[in-house]
Amino acid sequence: MAAPTPAPPSPRRTLLGRLSLPERNYLAEALRTETVGGVILLVAAVAALVWANTFGSGYASVSNFHFGPDSLGLNLSVAHWAADGLLAIFFFVAGVELKRELVAGELRDPRAAALPVVAALCGMAVPAVVYTLVNVVGGGSTDGWAVPTATDIAFALAVLAVIGTSLPNALRAFLLTLAVVDDLFAILIIAVFFTEQINFVALIGAFIGLAVFYLLLRRNVRGWYIYIPLALVIWGLMYNSGIHATIAGVAMGLMLRCTRREGENHSPGEHIEHLIRPLSAGLAVPLFALFSAGVSLSGGALADVFTRPETLGVVLGLVVGKTVGIFGGTWLATRFTKAELNKELAWADVFAVASLAGIGFTVSLLIGELAFVGDEETINEIKAAVLIGSLTAAVFSGVLLKFRVRRHRELHEAEELDEDQDGVPDIYEQGDPAYHLRMAAIHEKKAAEHRRLAQLAGAASNEPDSPA
């Protein structure tokens, strides 16, 4: 009896492979907004530093100016409103983004999601370990272990825009997915580790508000005049509950439907994200940066960053921990799973993106304020460390990316080439007969034009006065 034919081995998944066309289109639109927002964020951060180091008293006066209804527990400083209020918009977008990734994006397939999730988790765990080791050895406070765990996608994209690097879409998607998973765990860290006292009455009220928000969405109730006042009530109750108010933004973002139904070009979540993302990237986050990044950068303060264990831990966590964590997690995931790196890329590309993820600006500043609440001197030094660590990671990754810029540009141009001008990159139409017929017609037209030019050139060469 013949031996049974062994089953063919299952194909290996490709890490950083080509995106589907819908994912490519979504990514292009999302990153375009984030890149513009990132440039505005850079300008806001520079403005904050200049303002704080030239007119420090004026900066402090504006940042500490209080306003808001005291009877509702919302008489907050300008800086406090920026951190707890405006960043709720940022985290709302993060919630929608996460929901979309889970139901329609790169994270919907558990096997495909395992790679970026493992990389992101390692990219958060290793910086935390680096910070903790530095402070245990140096005798510092371990309270800031979460500060270097976050990645700021807008700042990272702004760095790419400034240095003029065109990453292939797969690397950009990898960076975005890392940031989304980062945001998820940053939210959990804020909720679990930075909640001291809970007002259960306010918390129950916030949950009731969220339940109403959910029911209205499920019943397809429309109207911004309903949702915006309700969102403000939920935010205020969450703030007074003792849980960081940005959690309300995330919760509402996660409730939106992000799958498309028949006849829909965009899901409600995608539509609202499209409307809110420019507000988040272009206004909310830059204003937060304006009132959080203004720290003194005198020579002594900069020197202290590298001598105090808390600040040194933040810098090393961002620059070394992030790079080692993400690169190591990605390599281990491919080593022990049926996945292999895209043959058009190299591990040097993964290493460069991992180092770019060391830019931890926005969420790192927020966690720094929460970790050392009440200790203004330490908060300012931690902020200086975040700025220096993020700047170092930006320069380091920029240098690494420049080594591969020619290859990245070739891949990016090939992904965006659209010779038949139908709005779809040619690389996605190779299996479409209509595409090849259109290209044949284009080439035939070009060939006819060249034959005509050849005849004209031949006729000119036969004239008596033509040069020999």
CSV table of C-alpha atoms in Angstrom, one decimal:
chain,number,residue,atom,x,y,z
A,1,MET,CA,0.0,0.0,0.0
A,2,ALA,CA,1.4,3.4,-1.0
A,3,ALA,CA,2.4,5.7,1.8
A,4,PRO,CA,0.1,8.7,2.2
A,5,THR,CA,1.3,11.9,0.5
A,6,PRO,CA,2.4,14.3,3.2
A,7,ALA,CA,0.5,17.5,3.3
A,8,PRO,CA,2.4,20.5,1.9
A,9,PRO,CA,3.8,22.8,4.5
A,10,SER,CA,1.7,25.9,5.3
A,11,PRO,CA,3.0,29.0,3.7
A,12,ARG,CA,5.0,31.4,5.9
A,13,ARG,CA,3.4,34.7,6.6
A,14,THR,CA,5.3,37.8,5.4
A,15,LEU,CA,6.2,40.4,8.0
A,16,LEU,CA,5.9,43.9,6.6
A,17,GLY,CA,4.3,42.7,3.4
A,18,ARG,CA,2.3,44.7,0.9
A,19,LEU,CA,-0.9,46.3,2.3
A,20,SER,CA,-4.3,45.7,0.8
A,21,LEU,CA,-5.6,48.6,-1.3
A,22,PRO,CA,-8.2,49.7,1.3
A,23,GLU,CA,-5.6,49.6,4.0
A,24,ARG,CA,-3.2,51.5,1.8
A,25,ASN,CA,-5.8,54.2,1.1
A,26,TYR,CA,-6.8,54.5,4.8
A,27,LEU,CA,-3.1,54.7,5.8
A,28,ALA,CA,-2.3,57.4,3.3
A,29,GLU,CA,-5.2,59.6,4.5
A,30,ALA,CA,-4.5,59.1,8.2
A,31,LEU,CA,-0.8,59.7,7.9
A,32,ARG,CA,-1.2,62.8,5.8
A,33,THR,CA,-3.2,64.4,8.6
A,34,GLU,CA,-0.8,63.1,11.3
A,35,THR,CA,2.2,64.4,9.4
A,36,VAL,CA,0.8,67.9,9.1
A,37,GLY,CA,-0.2,67.7,12.7
A,38,GLY,CA,3.3,66.5,13.6
A,39,VAL,CA,4.9,69.5,12.0
A,40,ILE,CA,2.5,71.8,14.0
A,41,LEU,CA,3.4,69.8,17.1
A,42,LEU,CA,7.1,70.5,16.5
A,43,VAL,CA,6.4,74.2,16.1
A,44,ALA,CA,4.4,74.2,19.3
A,45,ALA,CA,7.1,72.4,21.2
A,46,VAL,CA,9.8,74.9,20.0
A,47,ALA,CA,7.5,77.8,20.8
A,48,ALA,CA,7.0,76.5,24.3
A,49,LEU,CA,10.7,76.1,24.9
A,50,VAL,CA,11.4,79.6,23.5
A,51,TRP,CA,8.6,81.1,25.6
A,52,ALA,CA,9.6,79.4,28.8
A,53,ASN,CA,13.2,80.2,28.4
A,54,THR,CA,12.8,83.9,27.4
A,55,PHE,CA,9.6,85.0,29.3
A,56,GLY,CA,9.4,82.4,31.9
A,57,SER,CA,7.2,84.4,34.3
A,58,GLY,CA,4.6,85.1,31.5
A,59,TYR,CA,4.6,81.4,30.5
A,60,ALA,CA,4.0,80.3,34.1
A,61,SER,CA,1.2,82.9,34.5
A,62,VAL,CA,-0.7,81.7,31.5
A,63,SER,CA,-0.2,78.0,32.2
A,64,ASN,CA,-1.4,78.5,35.8
A,65,PHE,CA,-4.3,80.7,35.0
A,66,HIS,CA,-7.5,79.0,36.4
A,67,PHE,CA,-11.0,79.1,34.9
A,68,GLY,CA,-14.0,76.9,34.8
A,69,PRO,CA,-17.1,76.2,37.0
A,70,ASP,CA,-15.8,75.6,40.5
A,71,SER,CA,-19.1,74.1,41.6
A,72,LEU,CA,-18.6,71.2,39.2
A,73,GLY,CA,-15.0,70.7,40.3
A,74,LEU,CA,-13.7,72.0,37.0
A,75,ASN,CA,-11.9,75.2,38.0
A,76,LEU,CA,-8.7,74.1,36.3
A,77,SER,CA,-5.5,75.8,35.1
A,78,VAL,CA,-4.9,76.3,31.4
A,79,ALA,CA,-2.2,73.5,31.5
A,80,HIS,CA,-4.6,71.2,33.3
A,81,TRP,CA,-7.4,71.8,30.7
A,82,ALA,CA,-4.9,71.0,28.0
A,83,ALA,CA,-3.8,67.8,29.6
A,84,ASP,CA,-7.1,66.5,30.8
A,85,GLY,CA,-9.5,68.2,28.3
A,86,LEU,CA,-7.8,68.6,25.0
A,87,LEU,CA,-6.0,65.2,25.2
A,88,ALA,CA,-9.4,63.5,25.6
A,89,ILE,CA,-9.9,64.4,21.9
A,90,PHE,CA,-6.5,62.8,21.1
A,91,PHE,CA,-7.5,59.6,23.0
A,92,PHE,CA,-10.9,59.6,21.4
A,93,VAL,CA,-9.2,59.4,18.0
A,94,ALA,CA,-6.9,56.7,19.4
A,95,GLY,CA,-9.9,54.7,20.6
A,96,VAL,CA,-11.5,54.9,17.1
A,97,GLU,CA,-8.2,54.0,15.5
A,98,LEU,CA,-7.8,51.0,17.8
A,99,LYS,CA,-11.4,49.8,17.2
A,100,ARG,CA,-10.9,50.1,13.4
A,101,GLU,CA,-7.6,48.2,13.6
A,102,LEU,CA,-9.3,45.4,15.6
A,103,VAL,CA,-12.3,44.9,13.3
A,104,ALA,CA,-11.1,46.0,9.9
A,105,GLY,CA,-7.4,46.7,10.0
A,106,GLU,CA,-4.1,45.0,10.6
A,107,LEU,CA,-5.1,43.6,14.1
A,108,ARG,CA,-8.3,41.8,12.9
A,109,ASP,CA,-6.4,38.6,12.2
A,110,PRO,CA,-5.0,37.3,15.4
A,111,ARG,CA,-2.1,35.5,13.7
A,112,ALA,CA,-1.1,38.6,11.7
A,113,ALA,CA,-1.7,40.9,14.8
A,114,ALA,CA,0.6,38.8,17.0
A,115,LEU,CA,3.8,40.2,15.4
A,116,PRO,CA,3.1,44.0,15.9
A,117,VAL,CA,1.5,43.3,19.3
A,118,VAL,CA,4.5,41.4,20.5
A,119,ALA,CA,6.9,44.0,19.1
A,120,ALA,CA,4.9,46.8,20.8
A,121,LEU,CA,4.7,45.0,24.1
A,122,CYS,CA,8.4,44.4,24.1
A,123,GLY,CA,8.8,48.0,23.0
A,124,MET,CA,7.0,49.1,26.2
A,125,ALA,CA,8.4,46.4,28.6
A,126,VAL,CA,12.1,46.9,27.8
A,127,PRO,CA,12.1,50.8,28.3
A,128,ALA,CA,10.3,50.2,31.6
A,129,VAL,CA,13.0,47.7,32.6
A,130,VAL,CA,15.8,50.0,31.5
A,131,TYR,CA,14.3,52.9,33.6
A,132,THR,CA,13.8,50.7,36.6
A,133,LEU,CA,17.3,49.2,36.5
A,134,VAL,CA,18.9,52.7,36.2
A,135,ASN,CA,17.0,53.9,39.2
A,136,VAL,CA,17.5,50.8,41.3
A,137,VAL,CA,21.3,51.0,40.7
A,138,GLY,CA,21.4,54.8,41.0
A,139,GLY,CA,19.1,55.0,44.0
A,140,GLY,CA,16.4,57.0,42.2
A,141,SER,CA,12.6,56.8,42.2
A,142,THR,CA,11.0,54.1,40.2
A,143,ASP,CA,7.7,56.0,40.0
A,144,GLY,CA,8.5,57.1,36.5
A,145,TRP,CA,8.9,53.6,35.0
A,146,ALA,CA,6.0,54.2,32.5
A,147,VAL,CA,7.3,57.5,31.1
A,148,PRO,CA,9.6,56.0,28.3
A,149,THR,CA,7.0,53.4,27.2
A,150,ALA,CA,5.0,55.5,24.7
A,151,THR,CA,5.5,56.3,21.1
A,152,ASP,CA,4.3,59.6,19.5
A,153,ILE,CA,3.3,58.8,16.0
A,154,ALA,CA,2.7,62.5,15.0
A,155,PHE,CA,6.1,63.5,16.2
A,156,ALA,CA,7.7,60.5,14.4
A,157,LEU,CA,6.0,61.4,11.1
A,158,ALA,CA,7.0,65.0,11.5
A,159,VAL,CA,10.6,63.8,11.7
A,160,LEU,CA,10.2,61.9,8.5
A,161,ALA,CA,8.7,65.0,6.8
A,162,VAL,CA,11.6,67.1,8.0
A,163,ILE,CA,14.4,64.8,6.9
A,164,GLY,CA,12.6,64.0,3.6
A,165,THR,CA,12.4,60.3,4.0
A,166,SER,CA,9.7,58.3,2.1
A,167,LEU,CA,9.2,55.0,3.9
A,168,PRO,CA,7.4,52.2,2.1
A,169,ASN,CA,3.8,51.8,3.1
A,170,ALA,CA,4.5,48.6,5.1
A,171,LEU,CA,7.0,50.3,7.3
A,172,ARG,CA,4.6,53.2,7.9
A,173,ALA,CA,1.8,50.8,8.7
A,174,PHE,CA,4.1,49.0,11.1
A,175,LEU,CA,4.9,52.2,12.9
A,176,LEU,CA,1.3,53.3,13.1
A,177,THR,CA,0.2,49.9,14.5
A,178,LEU,CA,3.0,50.1,17.1
A,179,ALA,CA,1.7,53.5,18.1
A,180,VAL,CA,-1.9,52.2,18.3
A,181,VAL,CA,-1.0,49.3,20.5
A,182,ASP,CA,1.2,51.7,22.5
A,183,ASP,CA,-1.7,54.0,23.1
A,184,LEU,CA,-3.9,51.1,24.2
A,185,PHE,CA,-1.5,50.0,26.9
A,186,ALA,CA,-0.7,53.6,27.8
A,187,ILE,CA,-4.4,54.0,28.5
A,188,LEU,CA,-4.4,50.9,30.7
A,189,ILE,CA,-1.3,52.1,32.6
A,190,ILE,CA,-2.9,55.5,33.2
A,191,ALA,CA,-6.2,53.9,34.4
A,192,VAL,CA,-4.6,51.3,36.6
A,193,PHE,CA,-1.5,52.9,38.0
A,194,PHE,CA,-2.4,56.6,38.2
A,195,THR,CA,-5.8,56.4,39.9
A,196,GLU,CA,-5.5,56.9,43.6
A,197,GLN,CA,-9.0,57.7,44.9
A,198,ILE,CA,-12.3,56.9,43.2
A,199,ASN,CA,-15.5,58.8,43.6
A,200,PHE,CA,-17.9,56.0,42.9
A,201,VAL,CA,-21.0,58.2,42.5
A,202,ALA,CA,-19.3,60.2,39.7
A,203,LEU,CA,-17.9,57.0,38.2
A,204,ILE,CA,-21.3,55.3,38.1
A,205,GLY,CA,-22.7,58.5,36.5
A,206,ALA,CA,-19.9,58.3,33.8
A,207,PHE,CA,-20.8,54.7,33.1
A,208,ILE,CA,-24.5,55.6,32.8
A,209,GLY,CA,-23.5,58.3,30.4
A,210,LEU,CA,-21.4,55.9,28.4
A,211,ALA,CA,-24.3,53.4,28.3
A,212,VAL,CA,-26.6,56.1,26.9
A,213,PHE,CA,-23.9,57.0,24.4
A,214,TYR,CA,-23.7,53.4,23.3
A,215,LEU,CA,-27.5,53.0,23.0
A,216,LEU,CA,-27.8,56.1,20.9
A,217,LEU,CA,-25.2,54.9,18.5
A,218,ARG,CA,-26.8,51.4,18.2
A,219,ARG,CA,-30.2,53.1,17.4
A,220,ASN,CA,-28.5,55.1,14.7
A,221,VAL,CA,-29.4,58.4,16.4
A,222,ARG,CA,-27.7,61.3,14.6
A,223,GLY,CA,-26.8,64.8,15.5
A,224,TRP,CA,-23.7,66.5,16.9
A,225,TYR,CA,-26.0,68.6,19.2
A,226,ILE,CA,-26.8,65.3,21.0
A,227,TYR,CA,-23.4,63.7,21.2
A,228,ILE,CA,-21.2,66.7,22.0
A,229,PRO,CA,-23.1,67.7,25.2
A,230,LEU,CA,-23.4,64.1,26.3
A,231,ALA,CA,-19.6,63.6,25.7
A,232,LEU,CA,-18.9,66.7,27.8
A,233,VAL,CA,-21.1,65.4,30.7
A,234,ILE,CA,-19.3,62.0,30.5
A,235,TRP,CA,-15.9,63.7,30.5
A,236,GLY,CA,-16.8,65.8,33.5
A,237,LEU,CA,-18.1,62.9,35.5
A,238,MET,CA,-15.0,60.8,34.6
A,239,TYR,CA,-12.7,63.6,35.7
A,240,ASN,CA,-14.5,64.0,39.0
A,241,SER,CA,-14.4,60.2,39.5
A,242,GLY,CA,-10.7,60.3,40.0
A,243,ILE,CA,-9.9,58.3,36.9
A,244,HIS,CA,-8.0,60.3,34.3
A,245,ALA,CA,-10.5,62.0,32.1
A,246,THR,CA,-8.9,60.9,28.8
A,247,ILE,CA,-10.3,57.4,29.5
A,248,ALA,CA,-13.7,58.8,28.7
A,249,GLY,CA,-12.4,59.7,25.2
A,250,VAL,CA,-11.1,56.3,24.6
A,251,ALA,CA,-14.2,54.6,25.8
A,252,MET,CA,-16.4,56.6,23.5
A,253,GLY,CA,-14.1,56.0,20.6
A,254,LEU,CA,-14.2,52.3,21.1
A,255,MET,CA,-18.0,52.3,20.9
A,256,LEU,CA,-18.2,53.6,17.3
A,257,ARG,CA,-19.0,51.2,14.6
A,258,CYS,CA,-15.9,50.8,12.3
A,259,THR,CA,-17.2,48.2,9.8
A,260,ARG,CA,-18.9,49.2,6.6
A,261,ARG,CA,-22.4,48.1,5.7
A,262,GLU,CA,-23.8,47.7,2.2
A,263,GLY,CA,-23.9,51.0,0.4
A,264,GLU,CA,-21.5,52.8,2.8
A,265,ASN,CA,-18.3,54.2,1.5
A,266,HIS,CA,-17.1,54.8,5.1
A,267,SER,CA,-18.2,53.4,8.4
A,268,PRO,CA,-19.5,55.9,11.0
A,269,GLY,CA,-16.2,55.5,13.0
A,270,GLU,CA,-14.1,56.3,9.9
A,271,HIS,CA,-16.3,59.3,9.1
A,272,ILE,CA,-16.1,60.8,12.6
A,273,GLU,CA,-12.4,60.0,12.8
A,274,HIS,CA,-11.9,61.9,9.5
A,275,LEU,CA,-13.7,64.9,11.0
A,276,ILE,CA,-12.0,64.8,14.4
A,277,ARG,CA,-8.4,63.8,13.5
A,278,PRO,CA,-7.5,67.2,12.1
A,279,LEU,CA,-8.8,68.8,15.4
A,280,SER,CA,-6.8,66.4,17.4
A,281,ALA,CA,-3.6,66.6,15.4
A,282,GLY,CA,-3.7,70.2,14.5
A,283,LEU,CA,-5.1,71.8,17.7
A,284,ALA,CA,-5.5,69.6,20.7
A,285,VAL,CA,-2.1,67.9,20.8
A,286,PRO,CA,-0.1,71.1,19.8
A,287,LEU,CA,-1.8,73.1,22.5
A,288,PHE,CA,-1.0,70.4,25.1
A,289,ALA,CA,2.6,70.5,23.9
A,290,LEU,CA,2.6,74.3,24.2
A,291,PHE,CA,1.7,74.2,27.9
A,292,SER,CA,3.6,71.0,28.7
A,293,ALA,CA,6.9,71.3,26.9
A,294,GLY,CA,8.0,74.7,28.3
A,295,VAL,CA,10.9,73.7,30.5
A,296,SER,CA,14.1,75.5,31.5
A,297,LEU,CA,17.0,74.3,29.4
A,298,SER,CA,19.8,76.0,31.1
A,299,GLY,CA,23.2,74.4,31.0
A,300,GLY,CA,22.9,73.1,34.6
A,301,ALA,CA,19.4,71.7,33.9
A,302,LEU,CA,20.7,69.8,30.8
A,303,ALA,CA,23.6,68.4,32.7
A,304,ASP,CA,21.3,67.2,35.5
A,305,VAL,CA,19.4,65.1,32.9
A,306,PHE,CA,22.5,62.8,32.5
A,307,THR,CA,23.4,62.7,36.2
A,308,ARG,CA,20.0,62.2,37.9
A,309,PRO,CA,18.8,58.5,37.7
A,310,GLU,CA,15.2,59.4,37.0
A,311,THR,CA,16.0,61.5,34.0
A,312,LEU,CA,18.8,59.3,32.8
A,313,GLY,CA,16.4,56.4,33.0
A,314,VAL,CA,13.9,58.2,30.7
A,315,VAL,CA,16.5,59.1,28.1
A,316,LEU,CA,18.0,55.6,28.0
A,317,GLY,CA,14.5,54.1,28.1
A,318,LEU,CA,13.5,56.0,25.0
A,319,VAL,CA,16.7,55.8,23.0
A,320,VAL,CA,17.9,52.3,23.9
A,321,GLY,CA,14.9,50.6,25.5
A,322,LYS,CA,12.5,51.3,22.6
A,323,THR,CA,15.0,50.3,19.9
A,324,VAL,CA,16.1,47.1,21.6
A,325,GLY,CA,12.5,46.2,22.7
A,326,ILE,CA,10.8,46.7,19.3
A,327,PHE,CA,13.6,45.2,17.2
A,328,GLY,CA,14.2,42.3,19.6
A,329,GLY,CA,10.4,41.6,19.9
A,330,THR,CA,10.0,41.6,16.1
A,331,TRP,CA,13.0,39.3,15.6
A,332,LEU,CA,11.8,36.9,18.3
A,333,ALA,CA,8.3,36.8,16.8
A,334,THR,CA,9.6,35.9,13.4
A,335,ARG,CA,12.1,33.4,14.9
A,336,PHE,CA,9.5,31.4,16.7
A,337,THR,CA,6.5,31.8,14.3
A,338,LYS,CA,5.8,31.0,10.7
A,339,ALA,CA,6.7,34.5,9.5
A,340,GLU,CA,9.5,35.9,7.5
A,341,LEU,CA,10.6,39.4,6.7
A,342,ASN,CA,9.5,40.9,3.4
A,343,LYS,CA,12.3,40.1,0.9
A,344,GLU,CA,12.3,43.7,-0.4
A,345,LEU,CA,13.2,45.0,3.0
A,346,ALA,CA,16.1,44.3,5.4
A,347,TRP,CA,16.4,44.0,9.2
A,348,ALA,CA,18.2,47.3,9.1
A,349,ASP,CA,14.8,48.9,8.1
A,350,VAL,CA,13.1,47.3,11.2
A,351,PHE,CA,16.0,48.6,13.4
A,352,ALA,CA,15.6,52.2,12.0
A,353,VAL,CA,11.8,52.2,12.6
A,354,ALA,CA,12.3,50.8,16.1
A,355,SER,CA,14.7,53.7,16.9
A,356,LEU,CA,12.1,56.1,15.4
A,357,ALA,CA,9.6,54.8,17.9
A,358,GLY,CA,11.8,56.1,20.6
A,359,ILE,CA,10.1,59.5,20.1
A,360,GLY,CA,7.7,59.5,23.0
A,361,PHE,CA,6.7,63.1,23.3
A,362,THR,CA,3.0,63.6,24.0
A,363,VAL,CA,2.0,60.6,26.1
A,364,SER,CA,5.4,60.5,27.8
A,365,LEU,CA,4.9,64.1,28.9
A,366,LEU,CA,1.5,63.3,30.2
A,367,ILE,CA,2.6,60.2,32.2
A,368,GLY,CA,5.6,62.2,33.6
A,369,GLU,CA,3.1,64.7,35.0
A,370,LEU,CA,1.0,61.9,36.5
A,371,ALA,CA,4.0,60.0,37.9
A,372,PHE,CA,5.4,62.8,39.9
A,373,VAL,CA,2.3,64.9,40.6
A,374,GLY,CA,3.0,67.6,43.2
A,375,ASP,CA,6.8,67.6,42.6
A,376,GLU,CA,7.2,70.4,40.1
A,377,GLU,CA,11.0,70.3,40.0
A,378,THR,CA,11.1,66.6,39.2
A,379,ILE,CA,8.3,67.0,36.6
A,380,ASN,CA,10.2,69.7,34.8
A,381,GLU,CA,13.4,67.6,34.8
A,382,ILE,CA,11.4,64.6,33.5
A,383,LYS,CA,10.0,66.7,30.7
A,384,ALA,CA,13.5,67.9,29.8
A,385,ALA,CA,14.5,64.2,29.7
A,386,VAL,CA,11.6,63.4,27.4
A,387,LEU,CA,12.6,66.2,25.1
A,388,ILE,CA,16.2,65.2,25.0
A,389,GLY,CA,15.4,61.5,24.6
A,390,SER,CA,12.9,62.1,21.8
A,391,LEU,CA,15.4,64.5,20.0
A,392,THR,CA,18.2,61.9,20.4
A,393,ALA,CA,15.9,59.1,19.0
A,394,ALA,CA,14.9,61.4,16.1
A,395,VAL,CA,18.5,62.2,15.1
A,396,PHE,CA,19.6,58.6,15.5
A,397,SER,CA,16.7,57.2,13.5
A,398,GLY,CA,17.2,60.0,10.9
A,399,VAL,CA,20.8,59.0,10.3
A,400,LEU,CA,19.8,55.3,10.0
A,401,LEU,CA,17.0,56.0,7.6
A,402,LYS,CA,19.3,58.1,5.4
A,403,PHE,CA,21.5,55.0,4.8
A,404,ARG,CA,18.6,53.3,3.2
A,405,VAL,CA,16.8,56.3,1.7
A,406,ARG,CA,17.5,55.4,-1.9
A,407,ARG,CA,16.0,51.9,-1.5
A,408,HIS,CA,13.0,53.3,0.5
A,409,ARG,CA,12.4,55.9,-2.2
A,410,GLU,CA,12.5,53.2,-4.9
A,411,LEU,CA,10.0,51.0,-3.1
A,412,HIS,CA,7.7,54.0,-2.3
A,413,GLU,CA,7.7,55.2,-5.9
A,414,ALA,CA,6.9,51.7,-7.1
A,415,GLU,CA,4.0,51.5,-4.7
A,416,GLU,CA,2.6,54.8,-5.8
A,417,LEU,CA,3.1,54.5,-9.6
A,418,ASP,CA,-0.1,54.9,-11.6
A,419,GLU,CA,0.8,55.0,-15.3
A,420,ASP,CA,-2.8,54.5,-16.5
A,421,GLN,CA,-4.0,57.4,-14.3
A,422,ASP,CA,-7.1,55.6,-12.9
A,423,GLY,CA,-6.4,56.5,-9.3
A,424,VAL,CA,-5.3,53.0,-8.3
A,425,PRO,CA,-1.5,52.2,-8.1
A,426,ASP,CA,-0.4,49.9,-10.8
A,427,ILE,CA,1.0,47.4,-8.3
A,428,TYR,CA,-2.5,46.5,-7.2
A,429,GLU,CA,-3.8,45.9,-10.8
A,430,GLN,CA,-1.5,43.3,-12.0
A,431,GLY,CA,-4.3,40.7,-12.0
A,432,ASP,CA,-6.8,42.9,-13.8
A,433,PRO,CA,-7.1,42.3,-17.6
A,434,ALA,CA,-8.6,45.7,-18.1
A,435,TYR,CA,-5.5,47.3,-16.6
A,436,HIS,CA,-3.2,45.5,-19.1
A,437,LEU,CA,-5.5,46.5,-22.0
A,438,ARG,CA,-5.3,50.1,-20.9
A,439,MET,CA,-1.5,49.9,-20.7
A,440,ALA,CA,-1.4,48.3,-24.1
A,441,ALA,CA,-3.3,51.2,-25.6
A,442,ILE,CA,-1.0,53.7,-23.8
A,443,HIS,CA,2.1,52.0,-25.2
A,444,GLU,CA,0.6,51.6,-28.7
A,445,LYS,CA,-0.1,55.4,-28.7
A,446,LYS,CA,3.5,56.1,-27.6
A,447,ALA,CA,4.8,53.7,-30.2
A,448,ALA,CA,2.8,55.5,-33.0
A,449,GLU,CA,4.1,58.8,-31.8
A,450,HIS,CA,7.7,57.5,-31.9
A,451,ARG,CA,7.2,56.1,-35.4
A,452,ARG,CA,5.9,59.5,-36.5
A,453,LEU,CA,9.0,61.3,-35.0
A,454,ALA,CA,11.3,58.7,-36.6
A,455,GLN,CA,9.7,59.5,-40.0
A,456,LEU,CA,10.2,63.2,-39.5
A,457,ALA,CA,13.8,62.7,-38.4
A,458,GLY,CA,14.4,60.5,-41.5
A,459,ALA,CA,12.9,63.1,-43.8
A,460,ALA,CA,15.0,65.8,-42.3
A,461,SER,CA,18.2,63.8,-42.7
A,462,ASN,CA,17.6,63.3,-46.4
A,463,GLU,CA,17.3,67.1,-47.1
A,464,PRO,CA,20.3,68.5,-49.2
A,465,ASP,CA,21.4,71.0,-46.5
A,466,SER,CA,21.3,68.5,-43.7
A,467,PRO,CA,24.6,67.8,-42.0
A,468,ALA,CA,26.6,64.8,-43.1
